[in-house]
Short mmCIF file of C-alpha atoms in Angstrom, two decimals:
data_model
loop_
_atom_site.label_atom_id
_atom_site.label_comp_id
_atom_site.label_asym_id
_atom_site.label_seq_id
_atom_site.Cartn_x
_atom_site.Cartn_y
_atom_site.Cartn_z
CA UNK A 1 99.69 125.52 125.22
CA UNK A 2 97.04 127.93 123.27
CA UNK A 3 95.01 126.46 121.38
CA UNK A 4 95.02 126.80 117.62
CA UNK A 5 91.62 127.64 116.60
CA UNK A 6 89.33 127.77 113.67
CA UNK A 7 92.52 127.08 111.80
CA UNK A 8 92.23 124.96 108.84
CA UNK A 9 95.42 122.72 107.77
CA UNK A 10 95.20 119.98 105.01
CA UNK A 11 95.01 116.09 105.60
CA UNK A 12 94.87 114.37 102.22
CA UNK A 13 92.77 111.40 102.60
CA UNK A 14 92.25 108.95 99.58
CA UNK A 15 91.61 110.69 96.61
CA UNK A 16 90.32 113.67 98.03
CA UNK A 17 91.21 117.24 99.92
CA UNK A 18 89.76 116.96 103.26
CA UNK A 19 89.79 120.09 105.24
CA UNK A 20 90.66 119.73 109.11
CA UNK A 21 89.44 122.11 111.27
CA UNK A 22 91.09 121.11 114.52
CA UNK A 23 91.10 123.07 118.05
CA UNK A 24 92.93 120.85 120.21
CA UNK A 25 96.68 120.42 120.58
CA UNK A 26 96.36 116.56 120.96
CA UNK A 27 98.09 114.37 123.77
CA UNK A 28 101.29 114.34 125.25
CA UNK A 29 104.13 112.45 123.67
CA UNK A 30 104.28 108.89 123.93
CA UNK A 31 106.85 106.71 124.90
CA UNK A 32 109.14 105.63 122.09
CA UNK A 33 109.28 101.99 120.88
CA UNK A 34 112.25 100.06 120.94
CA UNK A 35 113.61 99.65 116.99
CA UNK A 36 114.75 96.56 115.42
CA UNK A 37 118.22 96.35 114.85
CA UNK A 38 119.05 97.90 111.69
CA UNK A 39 121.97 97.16 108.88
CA UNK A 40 124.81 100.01 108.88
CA UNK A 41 122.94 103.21 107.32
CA UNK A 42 123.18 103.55 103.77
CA UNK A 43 124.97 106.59 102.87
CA UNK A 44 125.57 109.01 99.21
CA UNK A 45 123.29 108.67 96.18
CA UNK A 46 122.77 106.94 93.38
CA UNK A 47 123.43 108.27 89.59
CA UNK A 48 121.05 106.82 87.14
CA UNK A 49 120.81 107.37 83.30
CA UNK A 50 117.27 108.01 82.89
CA UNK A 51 115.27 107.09 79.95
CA UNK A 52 111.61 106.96 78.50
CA UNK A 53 109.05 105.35 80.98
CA UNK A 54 105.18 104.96 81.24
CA UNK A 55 104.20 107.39 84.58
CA UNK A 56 100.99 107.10 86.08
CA UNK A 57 98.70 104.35 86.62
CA UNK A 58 95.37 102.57 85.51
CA UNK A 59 92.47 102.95 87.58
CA UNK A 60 93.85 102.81 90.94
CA UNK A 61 93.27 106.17 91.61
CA UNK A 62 91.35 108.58 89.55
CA UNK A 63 94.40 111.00 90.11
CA UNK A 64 97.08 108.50 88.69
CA UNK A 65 96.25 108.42 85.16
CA UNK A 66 96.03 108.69 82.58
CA UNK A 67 99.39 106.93 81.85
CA UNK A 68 101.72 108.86 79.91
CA UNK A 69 105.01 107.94 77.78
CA UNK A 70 107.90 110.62 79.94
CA UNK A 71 111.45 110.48 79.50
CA UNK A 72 113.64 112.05 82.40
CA UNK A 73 117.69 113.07 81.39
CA UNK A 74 120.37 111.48 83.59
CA UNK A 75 120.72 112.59 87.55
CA UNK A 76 121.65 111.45 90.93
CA UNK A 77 119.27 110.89 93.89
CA UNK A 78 119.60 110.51 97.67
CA UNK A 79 119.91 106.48 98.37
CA UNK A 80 118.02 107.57 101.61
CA UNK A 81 115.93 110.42 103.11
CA UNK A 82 116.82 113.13 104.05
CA UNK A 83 117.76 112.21 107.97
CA UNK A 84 117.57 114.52 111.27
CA UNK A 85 121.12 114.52 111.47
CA UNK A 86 121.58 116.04 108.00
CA UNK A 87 119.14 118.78 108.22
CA UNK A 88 120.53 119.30 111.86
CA UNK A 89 123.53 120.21 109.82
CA UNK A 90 121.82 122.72 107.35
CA UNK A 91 120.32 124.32 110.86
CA UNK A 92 123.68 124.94 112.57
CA UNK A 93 125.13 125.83 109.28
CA UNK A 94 122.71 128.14 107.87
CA UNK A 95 120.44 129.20 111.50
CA UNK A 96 117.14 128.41 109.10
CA UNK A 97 114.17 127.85 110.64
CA UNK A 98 111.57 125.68 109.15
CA UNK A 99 107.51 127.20 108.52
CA UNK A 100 106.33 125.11 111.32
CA UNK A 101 108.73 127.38 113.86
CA UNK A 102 107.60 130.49 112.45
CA UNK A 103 104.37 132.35 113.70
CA UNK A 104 101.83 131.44 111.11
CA UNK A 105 101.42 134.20 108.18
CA UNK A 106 97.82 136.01 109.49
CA UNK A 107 97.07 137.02 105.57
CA UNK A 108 96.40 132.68 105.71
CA UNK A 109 93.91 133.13 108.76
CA UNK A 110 91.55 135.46 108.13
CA UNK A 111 89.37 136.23 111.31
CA UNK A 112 91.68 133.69 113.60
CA UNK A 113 93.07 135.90 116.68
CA UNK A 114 97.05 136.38 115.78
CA UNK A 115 97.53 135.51 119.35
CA UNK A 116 96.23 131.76 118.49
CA UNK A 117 98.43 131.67 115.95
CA UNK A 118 101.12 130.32 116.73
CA UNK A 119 103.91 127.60 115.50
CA UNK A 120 102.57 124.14 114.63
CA UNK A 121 102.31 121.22 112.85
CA UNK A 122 100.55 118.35 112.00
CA UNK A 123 100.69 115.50 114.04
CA UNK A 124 99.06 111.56 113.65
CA UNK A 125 97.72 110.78 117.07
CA UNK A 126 95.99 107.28 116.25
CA UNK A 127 92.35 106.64 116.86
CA UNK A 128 92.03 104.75 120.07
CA UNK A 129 88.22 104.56 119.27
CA UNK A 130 88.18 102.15 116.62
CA UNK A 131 87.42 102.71 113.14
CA UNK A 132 85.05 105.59 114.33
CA UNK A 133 83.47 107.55 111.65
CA UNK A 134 86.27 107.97 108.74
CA UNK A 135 86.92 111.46 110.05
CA UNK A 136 90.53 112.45 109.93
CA UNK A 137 90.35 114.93 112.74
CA UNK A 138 90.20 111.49 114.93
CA UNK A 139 93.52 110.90 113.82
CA UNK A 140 95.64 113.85 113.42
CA UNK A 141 95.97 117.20 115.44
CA UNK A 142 97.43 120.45 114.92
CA UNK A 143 99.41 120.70 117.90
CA UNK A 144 101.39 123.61 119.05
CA UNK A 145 105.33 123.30 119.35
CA UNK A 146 105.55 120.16 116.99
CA UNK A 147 108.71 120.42 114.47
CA UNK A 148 111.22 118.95 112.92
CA UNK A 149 113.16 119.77 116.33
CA UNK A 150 110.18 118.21 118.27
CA UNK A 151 108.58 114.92 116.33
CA UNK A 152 105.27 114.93 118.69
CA UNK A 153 104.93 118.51 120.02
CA UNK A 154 106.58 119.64 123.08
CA UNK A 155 108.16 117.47 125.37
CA UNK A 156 109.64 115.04 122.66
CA UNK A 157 113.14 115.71 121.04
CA UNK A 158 115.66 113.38 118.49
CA UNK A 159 117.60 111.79 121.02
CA UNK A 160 118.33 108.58 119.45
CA UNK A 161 116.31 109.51 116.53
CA UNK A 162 119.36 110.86 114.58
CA UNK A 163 119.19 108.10 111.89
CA UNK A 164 114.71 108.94 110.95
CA UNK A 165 114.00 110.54 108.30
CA UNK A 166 113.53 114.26 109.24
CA UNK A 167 109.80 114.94 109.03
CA UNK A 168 107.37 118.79 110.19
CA UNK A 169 109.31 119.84 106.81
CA UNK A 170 107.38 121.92 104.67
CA UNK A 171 108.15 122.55 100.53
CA UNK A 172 110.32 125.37 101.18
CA UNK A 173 112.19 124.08 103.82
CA UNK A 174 113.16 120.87 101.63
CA UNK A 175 114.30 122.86 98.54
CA UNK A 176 116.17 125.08 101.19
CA UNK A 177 118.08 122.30 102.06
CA UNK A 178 118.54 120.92 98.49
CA UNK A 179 119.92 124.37 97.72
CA UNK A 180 122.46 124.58 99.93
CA UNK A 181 123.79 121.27 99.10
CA UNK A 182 124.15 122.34 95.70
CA UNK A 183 121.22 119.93 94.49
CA UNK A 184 117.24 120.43 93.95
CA UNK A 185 114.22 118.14 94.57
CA UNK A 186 112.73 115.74 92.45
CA UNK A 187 110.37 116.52 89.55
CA UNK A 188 107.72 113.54 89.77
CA UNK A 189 109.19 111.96 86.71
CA UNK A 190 112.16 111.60 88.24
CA UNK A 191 111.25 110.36 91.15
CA UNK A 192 108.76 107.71 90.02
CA UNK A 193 111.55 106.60 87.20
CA UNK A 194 113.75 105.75 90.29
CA UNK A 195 110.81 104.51 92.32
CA UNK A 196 110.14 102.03 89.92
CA UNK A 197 113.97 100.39 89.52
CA UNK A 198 113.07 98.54 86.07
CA UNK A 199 109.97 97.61 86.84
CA UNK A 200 107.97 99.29 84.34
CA UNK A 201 104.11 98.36 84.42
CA UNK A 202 104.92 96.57 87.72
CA UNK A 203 102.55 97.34 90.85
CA UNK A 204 104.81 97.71 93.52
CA UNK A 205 108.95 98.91 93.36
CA UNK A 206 109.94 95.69 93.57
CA UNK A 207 107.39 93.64 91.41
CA UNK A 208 104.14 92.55 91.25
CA UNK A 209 104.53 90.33 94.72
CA UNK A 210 102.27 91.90 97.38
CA UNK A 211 103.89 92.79 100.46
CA UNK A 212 105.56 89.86 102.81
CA UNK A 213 104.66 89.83 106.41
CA UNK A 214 107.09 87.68 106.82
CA UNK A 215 110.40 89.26 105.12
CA UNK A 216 108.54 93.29 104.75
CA UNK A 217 109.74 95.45 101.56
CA UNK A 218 108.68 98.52 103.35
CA UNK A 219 107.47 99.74 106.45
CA UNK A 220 103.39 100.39 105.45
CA UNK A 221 100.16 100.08 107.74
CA UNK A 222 99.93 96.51 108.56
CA UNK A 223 96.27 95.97 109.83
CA UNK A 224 92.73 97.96 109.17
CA UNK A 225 93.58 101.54 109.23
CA UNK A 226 93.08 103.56 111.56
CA UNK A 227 92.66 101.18 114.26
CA UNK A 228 94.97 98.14 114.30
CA UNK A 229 98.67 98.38 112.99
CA UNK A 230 99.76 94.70 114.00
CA UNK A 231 103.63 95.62 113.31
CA UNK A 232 104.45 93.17 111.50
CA UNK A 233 107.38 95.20 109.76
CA UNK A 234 108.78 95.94 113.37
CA UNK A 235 106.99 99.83 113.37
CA UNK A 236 103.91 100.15 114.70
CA UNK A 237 102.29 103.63 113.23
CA UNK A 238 105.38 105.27 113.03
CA UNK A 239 108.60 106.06 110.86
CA UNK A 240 111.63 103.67 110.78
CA UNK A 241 115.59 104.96 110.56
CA UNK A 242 116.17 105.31 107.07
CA UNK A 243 117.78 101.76 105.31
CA UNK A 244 116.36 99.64 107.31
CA UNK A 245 114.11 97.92 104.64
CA UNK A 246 115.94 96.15 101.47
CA UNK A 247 117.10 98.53 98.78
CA UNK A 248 115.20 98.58 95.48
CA UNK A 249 117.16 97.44 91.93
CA UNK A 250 118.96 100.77 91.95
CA UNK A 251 120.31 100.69 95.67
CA UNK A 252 117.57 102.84 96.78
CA UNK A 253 115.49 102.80 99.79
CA UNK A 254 112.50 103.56 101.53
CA UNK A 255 110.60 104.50 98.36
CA UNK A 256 108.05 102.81 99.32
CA UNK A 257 106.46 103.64 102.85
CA UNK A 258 108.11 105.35 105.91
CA UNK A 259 107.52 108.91 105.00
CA UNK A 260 106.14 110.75 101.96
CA UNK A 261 108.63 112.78 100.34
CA UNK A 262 108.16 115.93 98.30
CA UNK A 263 109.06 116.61 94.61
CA UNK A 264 109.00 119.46 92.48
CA UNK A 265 105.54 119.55 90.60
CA UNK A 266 102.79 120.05 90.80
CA UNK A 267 98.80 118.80 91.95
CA UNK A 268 96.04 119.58 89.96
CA UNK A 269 94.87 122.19 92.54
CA UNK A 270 98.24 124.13 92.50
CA UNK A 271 100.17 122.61 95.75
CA UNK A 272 103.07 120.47 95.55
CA UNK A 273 102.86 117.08 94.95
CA UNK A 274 104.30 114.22 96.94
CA UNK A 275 105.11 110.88 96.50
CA UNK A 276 106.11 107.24 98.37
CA UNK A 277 103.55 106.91 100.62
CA UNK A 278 104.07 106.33 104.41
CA UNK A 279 104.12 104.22 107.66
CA UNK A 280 100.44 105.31 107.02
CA UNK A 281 99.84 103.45 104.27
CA UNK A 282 97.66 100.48 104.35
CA UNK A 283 95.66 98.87 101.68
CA UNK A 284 92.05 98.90 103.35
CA UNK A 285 92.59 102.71 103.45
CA UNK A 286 95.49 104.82 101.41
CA UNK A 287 97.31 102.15 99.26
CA UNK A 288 99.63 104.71 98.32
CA UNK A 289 103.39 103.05 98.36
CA UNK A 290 103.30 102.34 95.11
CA UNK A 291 105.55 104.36 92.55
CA UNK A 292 102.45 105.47 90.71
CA UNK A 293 100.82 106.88 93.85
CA UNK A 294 100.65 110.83 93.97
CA UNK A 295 98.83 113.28 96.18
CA UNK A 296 98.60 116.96 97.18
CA UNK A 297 101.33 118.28 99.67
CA UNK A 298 99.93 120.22 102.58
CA UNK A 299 101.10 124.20 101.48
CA UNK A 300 101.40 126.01 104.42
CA UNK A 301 102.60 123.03 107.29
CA UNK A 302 104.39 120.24 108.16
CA UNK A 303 103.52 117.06 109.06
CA UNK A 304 104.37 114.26 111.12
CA UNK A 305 105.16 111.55 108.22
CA UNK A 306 106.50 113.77 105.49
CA UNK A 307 110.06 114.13 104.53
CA UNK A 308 112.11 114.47 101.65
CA UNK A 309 115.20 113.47 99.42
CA UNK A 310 117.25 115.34 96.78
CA UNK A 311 118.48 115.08 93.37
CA UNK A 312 121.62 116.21 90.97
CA UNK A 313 120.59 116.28 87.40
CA UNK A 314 122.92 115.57 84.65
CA UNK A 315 125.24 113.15 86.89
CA UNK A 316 125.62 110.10 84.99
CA UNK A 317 127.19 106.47 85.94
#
Protein backbone atom coordinates (compact mmCIF):
# COMPACT_ATOMS: atom_id res chain seq x y z
CA UNK A 1 0.00 0.00 0.00
CA UNK A 2 1.31 3.78 -0.81
CA UNK A 3 2.13 5.49 1.69
CA UNK A 4 0.24 8.55 2.85
CA UNK A 5 2.67 11.24 3.25
CA UNK A 6 3.18 14.59 4.78
CA UNK A 7 -0.50 14.29 5.42
CA UNK A 8 -1.72 15.76 8.53
CA UNK A 9 -5.01 14.16 10.26
CA UNK A 10 -6.18 15.16 13.83
CA UNK A 11 -5.70 13.05 17.12
CA UNK A 12 -7.26 14.95 20.01
CA UNK A 13 -5.24 14.28 22.97
CA UNK A 14 -6.28 15.75 26.46
CA UNK A 15 -7.22 19.11 26.20
CA UNK A 16 -5.41 19.92 23.27
CA UNK A 17 -5.26 19.67 19.14
CA UNK A 18 -2.33 17.61 18.41
CA UNK A 19 -1.38 17.46 14.82
CA UNK A 20 -0.20 13.92 13.45
CA UNK A 21 1.93 13.86 10.75
CA UNK A 22 2.12 10.16 10.01
CA UNK A 23 3.87 8.31 6.88
CA UNK A 24 3.38 4.82 7.62
CA UNK A 25 0.32 2.66 7.04
CA UNK A 26 0.81 0.78 10.41
CA UNK A 27 0.73 -3.15 10.89
CA UNK A 28 -1.31 -5.74 9.64
CA UNK A 29 -4.55 -6.65 11.32
CA UNK A 30 -4.53 -8.51 14.37
CA UNK A 31 -6.26 -11.39 15.38
CA UNK A 32 -9.64 -10.73 16.93
CA UNK A 33 -10.34 -11.49 20.63
CA UNK A 34 -12.88 -13.74 21.68
CA UNK A 35 -16.02 -11.47 23.29
CA UNK A 36 -17.78 -12.16 26.42
CA UNK A 37 -21.07 -13.37 26.06
CA UNK A 38 -23.38 -10.60 25.73
CA UNK A 39 -27.31 -10.07 26.85
CA UNK A 40 -29.79 -10.07 23.67
CA UNK A 41 -28.96 -6.60 21.83
CA UNK A 42 -30.95 -3.80 22.86
CA UNK A 43 -32.96 -2.55 20.10
CA UNK A 44 -35.32 1.10 19.23
CA UNK A 45 -34.86 4.31 21.22
CA UNK A 46 -35.80 5.93 23.97
CA UNK A 47 -38.28 9.16 24.12
CA UNK A 48 -37.43 11.47 26.89
CA UNK A 49 -39.14 14.80 27.95
CA UNK A 50 -36.29 17.00 28.32
CA UNK A 51 -36.02 19.76 30.73
CA UNK A 52 -33.58 22.46 32.21
CA UNK A 53 -30.11 20.97 33.24
CA UNK A 54 -26.62 22.33 34.34
CA UNK A 55 -24.12 21.28 31.08
CA UNK A 56 -20.60 21.43 31.46
CA UNK A 57 -18.32 20.82 34.21
CA UNK A 58 -15.98 22.37 36.97
CA UNK A 59 -12.44 22.24 36.46
CA UNK A 60 -11.95 18.96 34.97
CA UNK A 61 -11.14 20.21 31.83
CA UNK A 62 -10.52 23.74 30.90
CA UNK A 63 -12.89 23.03 27.85
CA UNK A 64 -15.91 21.80 30.05
CA UNK A 65 -16.95 24.87 31.69
CA UNK A 66 -18.06 27.07 32.50
CA UNK A 67 -21.31 25.34 33.61
CA UNK A 68 -24.32 26.66 32.13
CA UNK A 69 -28.23 26.42 33.06
CA UNK A 70 -29.66 24.66 29.19
CA UNK A 71 -32.96 23.34 28.71
CA UNK A 72 -33.41 20.81 25.69
CA UNK A 73 -37.43 20.23 24.29
CA UNK A 74 -38.64 16.61 24.26
CA UNK A 75 -36.97 13.89 21.65
CA UNK A 76 -36.09 10.35 21.14
CA UNK A 77 -32.53 8.88 21.01
CA UNK A 78 -30.93 5.64 19.80
CA UNK A 79 -30.82 3.15 23.06
CA UNK A 80 -27.57 1.99 21.25
CA UNK A 81 -25.03 3.04 18.56
CA UNK A 82 -25.34 3.13 15.58
CA UNK A 83 -24.20 -0.74 14.67
CA UNK A 84 -22.39 -2.17 11.36
CA UNK A 85 -25.37 -3.92 10.50
CA UNK A 86 -27.51 -0.77 10.40
CA UNK A 87 -25.30 1.39 8.40
CA UNK A 88 -24.69 -1.82 6.21
CA UNK A 89 -28.32 -1.18 5.53
CA UNK A 90 -28.08 2.62 4.62
CA UNK A 91 -25.03 1.30 2.15
CA UNK A 92 -27.09 -1.26 0.19
CA UNK A 93 -30.00 1.04 0.36
CA UNK A 94 -28.62 4.25 -0.63
CA UNK A 95 -24.85 2.94 -2.49
CA UNK A 96 -23.19 5.92 -0.12
CA UNK A 97 -19.84 5.81 0.43
CA UNK A 98 -18.32 7.16 3.52
CA UNK A 99 -15.13 10.16 3.30
CA UNK A 100 -12.69 7.59 4.34
CA UNK A 101 -13.52 5.55 0.79
CA UNK A 102 -13.26 8.55 -1.20
CA UNK A 103 -9.85 9.86 -2.64
CA UNK A 104 -8.94 12.60 -0.25
CA UNK A 105 -10.07 16.29 -1.49
CA UNK A 106 -6.30 17.70 -2.83
CA UNK A 107 -7.62 21.52 -2.03
CA UNK A 108 -6.94 19.77 1.93
CA UNK A 109 -3.26 18.73 0.89
CA UNK A 110 -1.55 21.32 -0.42
CA UNK A 111 1.93 20.18 -1.88
CA UNK A 112 1.09 16.24 -1.00
CA UNK A 113 1.41 14.23 -4.50
CA UNK A 114 -2.49 13.34 -5.44
CA UNK A 115 -1.12 9.98 -6.17
CA UNK A 116 -0.40 9.55 -2.19
CA UNK A 117 -3.58 10.48 -1.60
CA UNK A 118 -5.51 8.07 -1.29
CA UNK A 119 -8.52 6.55 1.01
CA UNK A 120 -7.78 6.28 4.73
CA UNK A 121 -8.43 6.47 8.10
CA UNK A 122 -7.31 6.62 11.38
CA UNK A 123 -6.40 3.71 13.10
CA UNK A 124 -5.16 2.98 17.14
CA UNK A 125 -2.28 0.59 16.80
CA UNK A 126 -1.17 0.43 20.62
CA UNK A 127 2.28 1.32 21.76
CA UNK A 128 4.18 -1.88 22.27
CA UNK A 129 7.07 0.37 23.59
CA UNK A 130 5.80 1.36 26.78
CA UNK A 131 4.71 4.64 27.81
CA UNK A 132 7.35 6.07 25.29
CA UNK A 133 7.36 9.73 24.93
CA UNK A 134 3.48 10.91 25.07
CA UNK A 135 3.56 11.17 21.30
CA UNK A 136 0.36 10.09 19.67
CA UNK A 137 1.91 9.10 16.39
CA UNK A 138 3.16 5.94 18.65
CA UNK A 139 -0.27 5.04 18.88
CA UNK A 140 -2.33 5.72 15.93
CA UNK A 141 -1.62 5.51 12.08
CA UNK A 142 -3.17 6.71 9.05
CA UNK A 143 -3.39 3.63 7.23
CA UNK A 144 -4.54 3.15 3.75
CA UNK A 145 -7.81 1.02 3.04
CA UNK A 146 -9.16 1.33 6.72
CA UNK A 147 -13.16 1.98 6.78
CA UNK A 148 -16.10 1.39 8.14
CA UNK A 149 -16.07 -1.75 5.66
CA UNK A 150 -12.51 -2.61 6.95
CA UNK A 151 -12.09 -1.86 11.00
CA UNK A 152 -8.03 -2.20 10.79
CA UNK A 153 -7.10 -1.47 7.15
CA UNK A 154 -7.00 -4.07 4.58
CA UNK A 155 -7.22 -7.53 5.29
CA UNK A 156 -9.84 -7.18 8.19
CA UNK A 157 -13.68 -7.20 7.45
CA UNK A 158 -17.13 -7.41 9.98
CA UNK A 159 -17.53 -10.94 9.99
CA UNK A 160 -18.93 -11.49 13.31
CA UNK A 161 -18.64 -7.91 14.06
CA UNK A 162 -22.27 -7.17 12.94
CA UNK A 163 -23.45 -6.25 16.50
CA UNK A 164 -20.05 -3.14 17.10
CA UNK A 165 -20.77 -0.06 16.86
CA UNK A 166 -19.91 1.10 13.27
CA UNK A 167 -16.78 3.24 13.57
CA UNK A 168 -14.13 5.16 10.21
CA UNK A 169 -17.50 7.37 10.15
CA UNK A 170 -16.91 10.83 9.55
CA UNK A 171 -19.66 13.96 10.44
CA UNK A 172 -21.22 13.75 7.18
CA UNK A 173 -21.52 10.29 6.89
CA UNK A 174 -23.43 10.10 10.41
CA UNK A 175 -25.97 12.88 9.59
CA UNK A 176 -26.28 10.98 6.16
CA UNK A 177 -27.48 8.20 7.88
CA UNK A 178 -29.67 10.14 10.40
CA UNK A 179 -31.26 11.67 7.32
CA UNK A 180 -32.36 8.91 5.71
CA UNK A 181 -33.90 7.47 8.70
CA UNK A 182 -35.92 10.41 8.99
CA UNK A 183 -33.98 11.58 12.26
CA UNK A 184 -30.80 14.01 12.91
CA UNK A 185 -27.86 13.87 15.38
CA UNK A 186 -27.62 15.10 18.68
CA UNK A 187 -27.03 18.75 19.62
CA UNK A 188 -24.61 18.44 22.78
CA UNK A 189 -27.40 19.44 25.07
CA UNK A 190 -29.21 16.76 24.14
CA UNK A 191 -26.96 14.37 24.32
CA UNK A 192 -25.36 15.17 27.68
CA UNK A 193 -29.17 15.60 29.15
CA UNK A 194 -29.53 11.84 28.23
CA UNK A 195 -25.96 11.04 29.18
CA UNK A 196 -26.56 12.08 32.49
CA UNK A 197 -30.08 9.94 33.27
CA UNK A 198 -31.01 12.19 36.47
CA UNK A 199 -27.94 12.57 37.68
CA UNK A 200 -27.46 16.15 37.59
CA UNK A 201 -24.07 17.41 39.24
CA UNK A 202 -23.12 13.69 39.38
CA UNK A 203 -19.50 12.67 37.98
CA UNK A 204 -20.13 9.75 36.12
CA UNK A 205 -23.80 8.56 34.20
CA UNK A 206 -24.54 6.51 36.78
CA UNK A 207 -23.40 8.41 40.01
CA UNK A 208 -20.65 9.50 41.76
CA UNK A 209 -19.24 5.65 42.31
CA UNK A 210 -15.96 5.32 40.36
CA UNK A 211 -15.83 2.61 38.01
CA UNK A 212 -16.09 -1.27 39.35
CA UNK A 213 -13.51 -3.67 38.16
CA UNK A 214 -15.40 -6.04 39.40
CA UNK A 215 -19.12 -5.51 37.92
CA UNK A 216 -17.72 -2.57 34.87
CA UNK A 217 -20.36 0.32 33.92
CA UNK A 218 -18.57 0.78 30.71
CA UNK A 219 -15.97 -0.52 28.67
CA UNK A 220 -12.95 2.37 29.38
CA UNK A 221 -9.00 1.91 29.47
CA UNK A 222 -8.37 -0.21 32.39
CA UNK A 223 -4.57 0.21 33.18
CA UNK A 224 -1.84 3.20 32.44
CA UNK A 225 -2.57 4.38 29.03
CA UNK A 226 -0.98 3.70 26.42
CA UNK A 227 0.75 0.74 27.59
CA UNK A 228 -1.22 -1.69 29.78
CA UNK A 229 -5.07 -2.24 29.27
CA UNK A 230 -5.50 -5.15 31.92
CA UNK A 231 -9.20 -5.95 30.52
CA UNK A 232 -10.80 -6.01 33.24
CA UNK A 233 -14.22 -5.07 31.46
CA UNK A 234 -13.64 -8.16 29.09
CA UNK A 235 -12.10 -5.62 25.99
CA UNK A 236 -8.77 -5.12 25.87
CA UNK A 237 -8.12 -1.70 23.68
CA UNK A 238 -10.91 -2.20 21.62
CA UNK A 239 -14.79 -1.61 21.05
CA UNK A 240 -17.44 -3.98 22.55
CA UNK A 241 -20.99 -5.01 20.62
CA UNK A 242 -23.23 -2.42 21.54
CA UNK A 243 -25.49 -3.37 25.04
CA UNK A 244 -23.24 -5.22 26.48
CA UNK A 245 -22.63 -2.92 29.54
CA UNK A 246 -25.78 -2.08 31.96
CA UNK A 247 -28.14 0.54 30.63
CA UNK A 248 -28.15 3.97 32.29
CA UNK A 249 -31.61 5.32 34.27
CA UNK A 250 -33.19 5.99 30.88
CA UNK A 251 -32.49 2.47 29.21
CA UNK A 252 -29.57 3.80 27.46
CA UNK A 253 -26.27 2.40 26.78
CA UNK A 254 -22.82 2.74 26.07
CA UNK A 255 -22.76 6.46 26.88
CA UNK A 256 -20.06 6.11 28.58
CA UNK A 257 -16.92 4.46 26.81
CA UNK A 258 -16.83 2.13 23.72
CA UNK A 259 -16.80 4.68 21.03
CA UNK A 260 -17.13 8.48 20.88
CA UNK A 261 -20.11 9.52 19.14
CA UNK A 262 -20.73 12.71 17.23
CA UNK A 263 -23.36 15.47 17.86
CA UNK A 264 -24.40 18.42 16.15
CA UNK A 265 -22.34 21.47 17.57
CA UNK A 266 -19.86 22.78 17.64
CA UNK A 267 -15.82 23.12 19.19
CA UNK A 268 -14.43 26.24 19.88
CA UNK A 269 -12.14 25.94 16.79
CA UNK A 270 -15.09 25.32 14.33
CA UNK A 271 -15.13 21.27 14.00
CA UNK A 272 -17.73 19.17 15.36
CA UNK A 273 -17.83 18.21 18.66
CA UNK A 274 -18.07 14.74 20.13
CA UNK A 275 -18.97 13.22 23.11
CA UNK A 276 -18.88 9.70 25.41
CA UNK A 277 -15.53 8.95 25.40
CA UNK A 278 -14.09 5.53 24.32
CA UNK A 279 -12.49 2.05 24.93
CA UNK A 280 -9.63 4.69 25.01
CA UNK A 281 -10.48 6.26 27.88
CA UNK A 282 -8.53 5.84 30.98
CA UNK A 283 -8.13 8.08 33.90
CA UNK A 284 -4.17 8.43 34.02
CA UNK A 285 -4.60 9.81 30.45
CA UNK A 286 -8.15 11.03 28.73
CA UNK A 287 -10.79 10.68 31.55
CA UNK A 288 -13.28 11.51 29.12
CA UNK A 289 -16.51 9.05 29.76
CA UNK A 290 -18.05 11.28 31.68
CA UNK A 291 -21.29 13.16 30.39
CA UNK A 292 -19.53 16.46 30.80
CA UNK A 293 -16.56 15.40 28.66
CA UNK A 294 -16.37 17.16 25.12
CA UNK A 295 -13.70 17.36 22.47
CA UNK A 296 -13.03 18.34 18.84
CA UNK A 297 -14.15 15.78 16.09
CA UNK A 298 -11.49 15.02 13.52
CA UNK A 299 -13.08 17.13 10.13
CA UNK A 300 -11.88 15.53 7.30
CA UNK A 301 -11.47 11.44 8.59
CA UNK A 302 -12.57 8.71 10.35
CA UNK A 303 -11.34 6.99 13.03
CA UNK A 304 -11.04 3.76 14.55
CA UNK A 305 -13.15 4.43 17.93
CA UNK A 306 -15.69 6.93 16.71
CA UNK A 307 -19.26 6.24 15.98
CA UNK A 308 -22.48 7.70 16.36
CA UNK A 309 -26.26 7.59 17.44
CA UNK A 310 -29.36 9.54 16.35
CA UNK A 311 -32.13 11.51 17.64
CA UNK A 312 -36.07 12.46 16.88
CA UNK A 313 -36.96 15.72 18.43
CA UNK A 314 -40.35 16.48 19.63
CA UNK A 315 -41.22 12.62 20.42
CA UNK A 316 -42.48 12.56 23.79
CA UNK A 317 -43.34 9.49 26.33
Amino acid sequence: MATLMNRSCLLFGPGLLVALALTACGPKAKPVAVDPVCAAQPVGDVALKGGTFILGAGAMHDDEGPQRTVTVGPFSIDRTEVTNAQFAEFVKATGYVTLSERDPDPALYPGVPKEQLKPSSLVFVGNDEGLGDGNPARWWRVIDGASWKHPRGPGSDLKGRERYPVVHIAYDDALAYARWKGRDLPTEAEWEFAARAGHEGARYEWGDAPLDGRKPQANTWQGVFPAIDTAEDGYKARAAPVGCFPPSAYGLYDMSGNVWEWTSDRYRDGSRLIKGGSFLCADNFCYRYRPAARQPGPPDTGQSHLGFRTVKRGTTP
